[in-house]
Amino acid sequence: MYFIYLDESGNPGRDPVQRFFVLAALATDAQYCLSIQQQLTDLKLKYFPAVQPEEIEIKGRSLIHGKDFFEHVRLETREAILNEIFTMLGRHSLRLFATVVDKTNPAMQRLELLPDDVYRYAYKNLMHRVDDYLGSQKSQGLVFIDSMASSIRSHVKDARLVQIHREYLQGIAKTDRSSHFVEYPVFVQSQFFAAIQLADTCAYELFRAYQSTPNAGGIAVLNPKGERRLKLILRMLEQSSGLERLP
């Protein structure tokens, strides 16, 4: 059984600054989840021993730019935490998948897609490739997603995502394939789940790479400066054949 943790970076709507929208999935064998959880908890306690680990949510943007919990944390400390996080990512047999949507592409603009449509487009593409991977491993998977709601009625985004996942399953049912997902996505609070925080960090690193190298045609030219953290992300994507840029 694989657990798959989803998070995003960038805005799926029209934005003059954010050209790209990235949806990433981090997959791990379920037997390693508690180990990943404990290692990230230990990392938080190492740098902030007086703070409850759940009060510290690891997000790529927050760490890199000193936002949210990390607003008053020194750059040197934030860099050290990031380096340890990426060492952790390299230590585990994790599979990374990502869909990158270029919202400025003429084909996308002609469609005049709403933010929900962009997310639907990215989500179905990503799920197809994760599903194929699960099939290749003769395994099943369960998807965990950061919830935007305290209840099903307090925020419509979770309900819309359930509908998107249902559409994906209905599309699969019309073919001769079968899905390897055992249930609809499970919505969780990301501060309690280490792997979702790691997925966020991966998604933001990839988002930054595309924002700074927007015309990159493939992985080989996406890291011209040879940055260590991005190099690891791209290697993880190569190992799973997990990156697709749309359209």
PDB file of C-alpha atoms in Angstrom:
ATOM      1  CA  MET A   1       0.000   0.000   0.000  1.00  0.00           C
ATOM      2  CA  TYR A   2       1.238   3.471  -0.919  1.00  0.00           C
ATOM      3  CA  PHE A   3       0.229   6.722   0.712  1.00  0.00           C
ATOM      4  CA  ILE A   4       0.223   9.676  -1.688  1.00  0.00           C
ATOM      5  CA  TYR A   5       0.465  13.212  -0.337  1.00  0.00           C
ATOM      6  CA  LEU A   6      -0.629  16.136  -2.536  1.00  0.00           C
ATOM      7  CA  ASP A   7       0.123  19.821  -2.344  1.00  0.00           C
ATOM      8  CA  GLU A   8       0.334  22.716  -4.744  1.00  0.00           C
ATOM      9  CA  SER A   9       2.310  25.851  -5.439  1.00  0.00           C
ATOM     10  CA  GLY A  10       1.252  28.872  -7.409  1.00  0.00           C
ATOM     11  CA  ASN A  11      -2.157  30.252  -8.179  1.00  0.00           C
ATOM     12  CA  PRO A  12      -4.441  28.318 -10.560  1.00  0.00           C
ATOM     13  CA  GLY A  13      -6.143  31.572 -11.521  1.00  0.00           C
ATOM     14  CA  ARG A  14      -4.918  34.364 -13.763  1.00  0.00           C
ATOM     15  CA  ASP A  15      -1.987  36.129 -12.172  1.00  0.00           C
ATOM     16  CA  PRO A  16       0.424  38.546 -13.891  1.00  0.00           C
ATOM     17  CA  VAL A  17       3.269  37.388 -11.618  1.00  0.00           C
ATOM     18  CA  GLN A  18       2.658  33.655 -11.289  1.00  0.00           C
ATOM     19  CA  ARG A  19       2.838  32.144 -14.752  1.00  0.00           C
ATOM     20  CA  PHE A  20       2.835  28.550 -13.520  1.00  0.00           C
ATOM     21  CA  PHE A  21       0.692  26.341 -11.337  1.00  0.00           C
ATOM     22  CA  VAL A  22       2.317  23.230  -9.858  1.00  0.00           C
ATOM     23  CA  LEU A  23       0.545  20.243  -8.348  1.00  0.00           C
ATOM     24  CA  ALA A  24       2.867  17.692  -6.744  1.00  0.00           C
ATOM     25  CA  ALA A  25       2.379  14.227  -5.264  1.00  0.00           C
ATOM     26  CA  LEU A  26       4.830  12.543  -2.931  1.00  0.00           C
ATOM     27  CA  ALA A  27       4.327   8.776  -2.730  1.00  0.00           C
ATOM     28  CA  THR A  28       5.751   6.450  -0.112  1.00  0.00           C
ATOM     29  CA  ASP A  29       5.222   2.897   0.983  1.00  0.00           C
ATOM     30  CA  ALA A  30       2.891   3.108   3.974  1.00  0.00           C
ATOM     31  CA  GLN A  31       5.362   1.268   6.202  1.00  0.00           C
ATOM     32  CA  TYR A  32       7.728   4.280   6.113  1.00  0.00           C
ATOM     33  CA  CYS A  33       5.197   6.981   7.022  1.00  0.00           C
ATOM     34  CA  LEU A  34       5.777   6.936  10.773  1.00  0.00           C
ATOM     35  CA  SER A  35       9.538   7.112  10.265  1.00  0.00           C
ATOM     36  CA  ILE A  36       9.158  10.197   8.043  1.00  0.00           C
ATOM     37  CA  GLN A  37       6.796  11.751  10.585  1.00  0.00           C
ATOM     38  CA  GLN A  38       9.235  11.164  13.440  1.00  0.00           C
ATOM     39  CA  GLN A  39      12.226  12.520  11.554  1.00  0.00           C
ATOM     40  CA  LEU A  40      10.485  15.788  10.709  1.00  0.00           C
ATOM     41  CA  THR A  41       9.257  16.074  14.310  1.00  0.00           C
ATOM     42  CA  ASP A  42      12.831  15.579  15.563  1.00  0.00           C
ATOM     43  CA  LEU A  43      14.055  18.229  13.129  1.00  0.00           C
ATOM     44  CA  LYS A  44      11.538  20.776  14.412  1.00  0.00           C
ATOM     45  CA  LEU A  45      12.446  20.036  18.031  1.00  0.00           C
ATOM     46  CA  LYS A  46      16.147  20.358  17.236  1.00  0.00           C
ATOM     47  CA  TYR A  47      15.752  23.981  16.147  1.00  0.00           C
ATOM     48  CA  PHE A  48      12.718  24.988  18.224  1.00  0.00           C
ATOM     49  CA  PRO A  49      12.703  22.832  21.392  1.00  0.00           C
ATOM     50  CA  ALA A  50      10.240  25.112  23.218  1.00  0.00           C
ATOM     51  CA  VAL A  51       7.573  24.885  20.501  1.00  0.00           C
ATOM     52  CA  GLN A  52       5.105  22.080  19.908  1.00  0.00           C
ATOM     53  CA  PRO A  53       6.018  20.454  16.551  1.00  0.00           C
ATOM     54  CA  GLU A  54       2.446  20.804  15.257  1.00  0.00           C
ATOM     55  CA  GLU A  55       2.692  24.590  15.671  1.00  0.00           C
ATOM     56  CA  ILE A  56       5.478  24.631  13.065  1.00  0.00           C
ATOM     57  CA  GLU A  57       4.223  24.010   9.549  1.00  0.00           C
ATOM     58  CA  ILE A  58       7.009  23.438   7.051  1.00  0.00           C
ATOM     59  CA  LYS A  59       6.279  25.244   3.806  1.00  0.00           C
ATOM     60  CA  GLY A  60       8.799  25.945   1.075  1.00  0.00           C
ATOM     61  CA  ARG A  61       7.722  29.549   0.592  1.00  0.00           C
ATOM     62  CA  SER A  62       7.744  30.287   4.329  1.00  0.00           C
ATOM     63  CA  LEU A  63      11.218  28.849   4.830  1.00  0.00           C
ATOM     64  CA  ILE A  64      12.799  30.494   1.812  1.00  0.00           C
ATOM     65  CA  HIS A  65      11.248  33.933   2.268  1.00  0.00           C
ATOM     66  CA  GLY A  66      10.884  34.052   6.050  1.00  0.00           C
ATOM     67  CA  LYS A  67       7.083  34.026   6.223  1.00  0.00           C
ATOM     68  CA  ASP A  68       4.521  32.827   8.789  1.00  0.00           C
ATOM     69  CA  PHE A  69       6.228  30.940  11.658  1.00  0.00           C
ATOM     70  CA  PHE A  70       9.657  31.649  10.155  1.00  0.00           C
ATOM     71  CA  GLU A  71       9.186  35.417   9.885  1.00  0.00           C
ATOM     72  CA  HIS A  72      11.695  36.160  12.656  1.00  0.00           C
ATOM     73  CA  VAL A  73      13.991  33.174  12.088  1.00  0.00           C
ATOM     74  CA  ARG A  74      17.450  33.999  10.763  1.00  0.00           C
ATOM     75  CA  LEU A  75      18.268  33.162   7.150  1.00  0.00           C
ATOM     76  CA  GLU A  76      21.155  30.914   8.236  1.00  0.00           C
ATOM     77  CA  THR A  77      18.794  28.838  10.397  1.00  0.00           C
ATOM     78  CA  ARG A  78      16.179  28.600   7.655  1.00  0.00           C
ATOM     79  CA  GLU A  79      18.822  27.457   5.174  1.00  0.00           C
ATOM     80  CA  ALA A  80      20.078  24.841   7.624  1.00  0.00           C
ATOM     81  CA  ILE A  81      16.526  23.507   8.101  1.00  0.00           C
ATOM     82  CA  LEU A  82      15.981  23.349   4.346  1.00  0.00           C
ATOM     83  CA  ASN A  83      19.236  21.481   3.839  1.00  0.00           C
ATOM     84  CA  GLU A  84      18.255  18.917   6.467  1.00  0.00           C
ATOM     85  CA  ILE A  85      14.811  18.518   4.891  1.00  0.00           C
ATOM     86  CA  PHE A  86      16.337  17.780   1.509  1.00  0.00           C
ATOM     87  CA  THR A  87      18.800  15.361   3.084  1.00  0.00           C
ATOM     88  CA  MET A  88      15.755  13.601   4.549  1.00  0.00           C
ATOM     89  CA  LEU A  89      14.074  13.508   1.135  1.00  0.00           C
ATOM     90  CA  GLY A  90      17.165  11.918  -0.377  1.00  0.00           C
ATOM     91  CA  ARG A  91      17.385   9.329   2.386  1.00  0.00           C
ATOM     92  CA  HIS A  92      13.978   7.744   1.772  1.00  0.00           C
ATOM     93  CA  SER A  93      12.696   5.800  -1.224  1.00  0.00           C
ATOM     94  CA  LEU A  94      10.108   8.426  -2.100  1.00  0.00           C
ATOM     95  CA  ARG A  95       8.492   8.838  -5.496  1.00  0.00           C
ATOM     96  CA  LEU A  96       7.732  12.351  -6.680  1.00  0.00           C
ATOM     97  CA  PHE A  97       5.219  13.263  -9.390  1.00  0.00           C
ATOM     98  CA  ALA A  98       4.318  16.747 -10.596  1.00  0.00           C
ATOM     99  CA  THR A  99       2.118  18.448 -13.143  1.00  0.00           C
ATOM    100  CA  VAL A 100       3.133  21.958 -14.190  1.00  0.00           C
ATOM    101  CA  VAL A 101       0.555  24.117 -15.955  1.00  0.00           C
ATOM    102  CA  ASP A 102       1.731  27.090 -18.018  1.00  0.00           C
ATOM    103  CA  LYS A 103      -1.266  29.419 -17.758  1.00  0.00           C
ATOM    104  CA  THR A 104       0.129  31.828 -20.370  1.00  0.00           C
ATOM    105  CA  ASN A 105       0.253  29.203 -23.103  1.00  0.00           C
ATOM    106  CA  PRO A 106      -2.003  30.332 -26.002  1.00  0.00           C
ATOM    107  CA  ALA A 107      -3.822  26.996 -25.959  1.00  0.00           C
ATOM    108  CA  MET A 108      -4.711  27.547 -22.294  1.00  0.00           C
ATOM    109  CA  GLN A 109      -5.754  31.148 -22.831  1.00  0.00           C
ATOM    110  CA  ARG A 110      -8.056  30.247 -25.709  1.00  0.00           C
ATOM    111  CA  LEU A 111      -9.921  27.887 -23.398  1.00  0.00           C
ATOM    112  CA  GLU A 112     -10.453  30.725 -20.895  1.00  0.00           C
ATOM    113  CA  LEU A 113     -10.260  28.258 -18.024  1.00  0.00           C
ATOM    114  CA  LEU A 114     -11.417  29.201 -14.558  1.00  0.00           C
ATOM    115  CA  PRO A 115      -9.161  28.372 -11.561  1.00  0.00           C
ATOM    116  CA  ASP A 116     -11.221  25.234 -10.812  1.00  0.00           C
ATOM    117  CA  ASP A 117     -10.732  24.090 -14.408  1.00  0.00           C
ATOM    118  CA  VAL A 118      -6.951  24.541 -14.189  1.00  0.00           C
ATOM    119  CA  TYR A 119      -6.878  22.516 -10.971  1.00  0.00           C
ATOM    120  CA  ARG A 120      -9.091  19.816 -12.545  1.00  0.00           C
ATOM    121  CA  TYR A 121      -6.793  19.670 -15.568  1.00  0.00           C
ATOM    122  CA  ALA A 122      -3.687  19.284 -13.382  1.00  0.00           C
ATOM    123  CA  TYR A 123      -5.277  16.866 -10.912  1.00  0.00           C
ATOM    124  CA  LYS A 124      -6.534  14.377 -13.482  1.00  0.00           C
ATOM    125  CA  ASN A 125      -3.201  14.425 -15.301  1.00  0.00           C
ATOM    126  CA  LEU A 126      -1.341  13.801 -12.051  1.00  0.00           C
ATOM    127  CA  MET A 127      -3.668  11.045 -10.883  1.00  0.00           C
ATOM    128  CA  HIS A 128      -3.324   9.177 -14.179  1.00  0.00           C
ATOM    129  CA  ARG A 129       0.441   8.959 -13.752  1.00  0.00           C
ATOM    130  CA  VAL A 130       0.315   8.074 -10.057  1.00  0.00           C
ATOM    131  CA  ASP A 131      -2.296   5.426 -10.849  1.00  0.00           C
ATOM    132  CA  ASP A 132      -0.040   3.987 -13.563  1.00  0.00           C
ATOM    133  CA  TYR A 133       2.837   3.830 -11.077  1.00  0.00           C
ATOM    134  CA  LEU A 134       0.687   1.994  -8.523  1.00  0.00           C
ATOM    135  CA  GLY A 135      -0.234  -0.488 -11.236  1.00  0.00           C
ATOM    136  CA  SER A 136       3.419  -1.045 -12.102  1.00  0.00           C
ATOM    137  CA  GLN A 137       4.069  -1.829  -8.431  1.00  0.00           C
ATOM    138  CA  LYS A 138       0.993  -4.084  -8.215  1.00  0.00           C
ATOM    139  CA  SER A 139      -0.090  -1.992  -5.271  1.00  0.00           C
ATOM    140  CA  GLN A 140      -2.922   0.244  -4.132  1.00  0.00           C
ATOM    141  CA  GLY A 141      -2.843   3.803  -2.918  1.00  0.00           C
ATOM    142  CA  LEU A 142      -4.604   6.295  -0.692  1.00  0.00           C
ATOM    143  CA  VAL A 143      -4.406  10.036  -1.366  1.00  0.00           C
ATOM    144  CA  PHE A 144      -4.039  12.628   1.408  1.00  0.00           C
ATOM    145  CA  ILE A 145      -4.704  16.303   0.671  1.00  0.00           C
ATOM    146  CA  ASP A 146      -4.394  19.417   2.789  1.00  0.00           C
ATOM    147  CA  SER A 147      -7.929  20.409   3.756  1.00  0.00           C
ATOM    148  CA  MET A 148      -9.161  23.958   3.390  1.00  0.00           C
ATOM    149  CA  ALA A 149     -12.149  23.398   5.656  1.00  0.00           C
ATOM    150  CA  SER A 150     -13.106  22.610   9.213  1.00  0.00           C
ATOM    151  CA  SER A 151     -16.253  20.862   7.898  1.00  0.00           C
ATOM    152  CA  ILE A 152     -17.649  19.855   4.511  1.00  0.00           C
ATOM    153  CA  ARG A 153     -19.940  22.904   4.589  1.00  0.00           C
ATOM    154  CA  SER A 154     -17.409  25.539   5.613  1.00  0.00           C
ATOM    155  CA  HIS A 155     -15.391  25.481   2.414  1.00  0.00           C
ATOM    156  CA  VAL A 156     -16.401  24.422  -1.072  1.00  0.00           C
ATOM    157  CA  LYS A 157     -12.902  23.588  -2.333  1.00  0.00           C
ATOM    158  CA  ASP A 158     -12.769  20.177  -0.658  1.00  0.00           C
ATOM    159  CA  ALA A 159     -16.186  19.262  -2.038  1.00  0.00           C
ATOM    160  CA  ARG A 160     -15.119  20.351  -5.531  1.00  0.00           C
ATOM    161  CA  LEU A 161     -12.007  18.205  -5.300  1.00  0.00           C
ATOM    162  CA  VAL A 162     -14.101  15.193  -4.368  1.00  0.00           C
ATOM    163  CA  GLN A 163     -16.115  15.856  -7.523  1.00  0.00           C
ATOM    164  CA  ILE A 164     -12.917  16.082  -9.613  1.00  0.00           C
ATOM    165  CA  HIS A 165     -11.708  12.767  -8.200  1.00  0.00           C
ATOM    166  CA  ARG A 166     -15.107  11.226  -8.940  1.00  0.00           C
ATOM    167  CA  GLU A 167     -14.840  12.461 -12.541  1.00  0.00           C
ATOM    168  CA  TYR A 168     -11.394  10.878 -12.778  1.00  0.00           C
ATOM    169  CA  LEU A 169     -12.722   7.512 -11.569  1.00  0.00           C
ATOM    170  CA  GLN A 170     -15.676   7.717 -13.952  1.00  0.00           C
ATOM    171  CA  GLY A 171     -13.281   8.347 -16.829  1.00  0.00           C
ATOM    172  CA  ILE A 172     -11.186   5.322 -15.855  1.00  0.00           C
ATOM    173  CA  ALA A 173     -14.334   3.171 -15.654  1.00  0.00           C
ATOM    174  CA  LYS A 174     -15.078   3.924 -19.319  1.00  0.00           C
ATOM    175  CA  THR A 175     -11.793   2.322 -20.373  1.00  0.00           C
ATOM    176  CA  ASP A 176     -10.433  -1.178 -19.930  1.00  0.00           C
ATOM    177  CA  ARG A 177      -8.317   0.015 -17.009  1.00  0.00           C
ATOM    178  CA  SER A 178      -9.059  -0.102 -13.301  1.00  0.00           C
ATOM    179  CA  SER A 179      -7.996   2.417 -10.692  1.00  0.00           C
ATOM    180  CA  HIS A 180      -5.610   1.474  -7.913  1.00  0.00           C
ATOM    181  CA  PHE A 181      -6.901   4.080  -5.455  1.00  0.00           C
ATOM    182  CA  VAL A 182      -8.729   2.379  -2.597  1.00  0.00           C
ATOM    183  CA  GLU A 183     -10.831   5.373  -1.544  1.00  0.00           C
ATOM    184  CA  TYR A 184     -11.631   8.995  -2.294  1.00  0.00           C
ATOM    185  CA  PRO A 185      -8.997  11.516  -1.114  1.00  0.00           C
ATOM    186  CA  VAL A 186      -8.618  11.952   2.626  1.00  0.00           C
ATOM    187  CA  PHE A 187      -8.604  15.608   3.688  1.00  0.00           C
ATOM    188  CA  VAL A 188      -6.277  16.387   6.583  1.00  0.00           C
ATOM    189  CA  GLN A 189      -4.734  19.333   8.413  1.00  0.00           C
ATOM    190  CA  SER A 190      -1.264  19.596   6.921  1.00  0.00           C
ATOM    191  CA  GLN A 191       0.463  20.726  10.123  1.00  0.00           C
ATOM    192  CA  PHE A 192      -0.110  17.211  11.489  1.00  0.00           C
ATOM    193  CA  PHE A 193       1.274  15.350   8.457  1.00  0.00           C
ATOM    194  CA  ALA A 194       4.981  15.516   7.703  1.00  0.00           C
ATOM    195  CA  ALA A 195       4.742  14.123   4.182  1.00  0.00           C
ATOM    196  CA  ILE A 196       2.281  16.812   3.076  1.00  0.00           C
ATOM    197  CA  GLN A 197       4.716  19.441   4.337  1.00  0.00           C
ATOM    198  CA  LEU A 198       7.473  17.750   2.343  1.00  0.00           C
ATOM    199  CA  ALA A 199       5.230  17.684  -0.748  1.00  0.00           C
ATOM    200  CA  ASP A 200       4.653  21.424  -0.335  1.00  0.00           C
ATOM    201  CA  THR A 201       8.402  22.010  -0.153  1.00  0.00           C
ATOM    202  CA  CYS A 202       8.967  20.008  -3.334  1.00  0.00           C
ATOM    203  CA  ALA A 203       6.138  21.782  -5.160  1.00  0.00           C
ATOM    204  CA  TYR A 204       7.484  25.224  -4.253  1.00  0.00           C
ATOM    205  CA  GLU A 205      11.021  24.341  -5.309  1.00  0.00           C
ATOM    206  CA  LEU A 206       9.711  23.232  -8.699  1.00  0.00           C
ATOM    207  CA  PHE A 207       7.483  26.312  -8.967  1.00  0.00           C
ATOM    208  CA  ARG A 208      10.485  28.575  -8.364  1.00  0.00           C
ATOM    209  CA  ALA A 209      12.490  26.707 -10.987  1.00  0.00           C
ATOM    210  CA  TYR A 210       9.857  27.216 -13.675  1.00  0.00           C
ATOM    211  CA  GLN A 211       9.258  30.824 -12.704  1.00  0.00           C
ATOM    212  CA  SER A 212      12.977  31.561 -13.101  1.00  0.00           C
ATOM    213  CA  THR A 213      13.446  29.366 -16.214  1.00  0.00           C
ATOM    214  CA  PRO A 214      10.045  29.670 -17.924  1.00  0.00           C
ATOM    215  CA  ASN A 215      11.143  28.418 -21.336  1.00  0.00           C
ATOM    216  CA  ALA A 216      12.758  25.251 -20.061  1.00  0.00           C
ATOM    217  CA  GLY A 217      11.714  22.423 -22.334  1.00  0.00           C
ATOM    218  CA  GLY A 218      12.691  19.636 -19.987  1.00  0.00           C
ATOM    219  CA  ILE A 219      14.395  18.575 -16.779  1.00  0.00           C
ATOM    220  CA  ALA A 220      17.894  18.806 -18.264  1.00  0.00           C
ATOM    221  CA  VAL A 221      17.722  22.613 -18.653  1.00  0.00           C
ATOM    222  CA  LEU A 222      15.605  23.433 -15.610  1.00  0.00           C
ATOM    223  CA  ASN A 223      18.556  23.822 -13.241  1.00  0.00           C
ATOM    224  CA  PRO A 224      21.191  25.921 -15.073  1.00  0.00           C
ATOM    225  CA  LYS A 225      22.950  26.908 -11.831  1.00  0.00           C
ATOM    226  CA  GLY A 226      23.175  23.339 -10.552  1.00  0.00           C
ATOM    227  CA  GLU A 227      21.420  24.106  -7.259  1.00  0.00           C
ATOM    228  CA  ARG A 228      21.666  21.160  -4.864  1.00  0.00           C
ATOM    229  CA  ARG A 229      18.079  21.159  -3.651  1.00  0.00           C
ATOM    230  CA  LEU A 230      16.583  21.469  -7.114  1.00  0.00           C
ATOM    231  CA  LYS A 231      18.976  18.809  -8.383  1.00  0.00           C
ATOM    232  CA  LEU A 232      17.510  16.350  -5.859  1.00  0.00           C
ATOM    233  CA  ILE A 233      13.928  17.262  -6.829  1.00  0.00           C
ATOM    234  CA  LEU A 234      14.666  16.725 -10.510  1.00  0.00           C
ATOM    235  CA  ARG A 235      16.403  13.411  -9.823  1.00  0.00           C
ATOM    236  CA  MET A 236      13.353  12.208  -7.889  1.00  0.00           C
ATOM    237  CA  LEU A 237      11.121  13.211 -10.798  1.00  0.00           C
ATOM    238  CA  GLU A 238      13.377  11.446 -13.298  1.00  0.00           C
ATOM    239  CA  GLN A 239      13.345   8.235 -11.255  1.00  0.00           C
ATOM    240  CA  SER A 240       9.554   8.079 -11.400  1.00  0.00           C
ATOM    241  CA  SER A 241       9.153   9.644 -14.875  1.00  0.00           C
ATOM    242  CA  GLY A 242       6.959  11.923 -12.851  1.00  0.00           C
ATOM    243  CA  LEU A 243       7.094  15.376 -14.456  1.00  0.00           C
ATOM    244  CA  GLU A 244       4.747  16.679 -17.124  1.00  0.00           C
ATOM    245  CA  ARG A 245       4.343  20.262 -18.306  1.00  0.00           C
ATOM    246  CA  LEU A 246       0.957  21.224 -19.712  1.00  0.00           C
ATOM    247  CA  PRO A 247      -0.120  22.004 -22.311  1.00  0.00           C
TER     248      PRO A 247
END
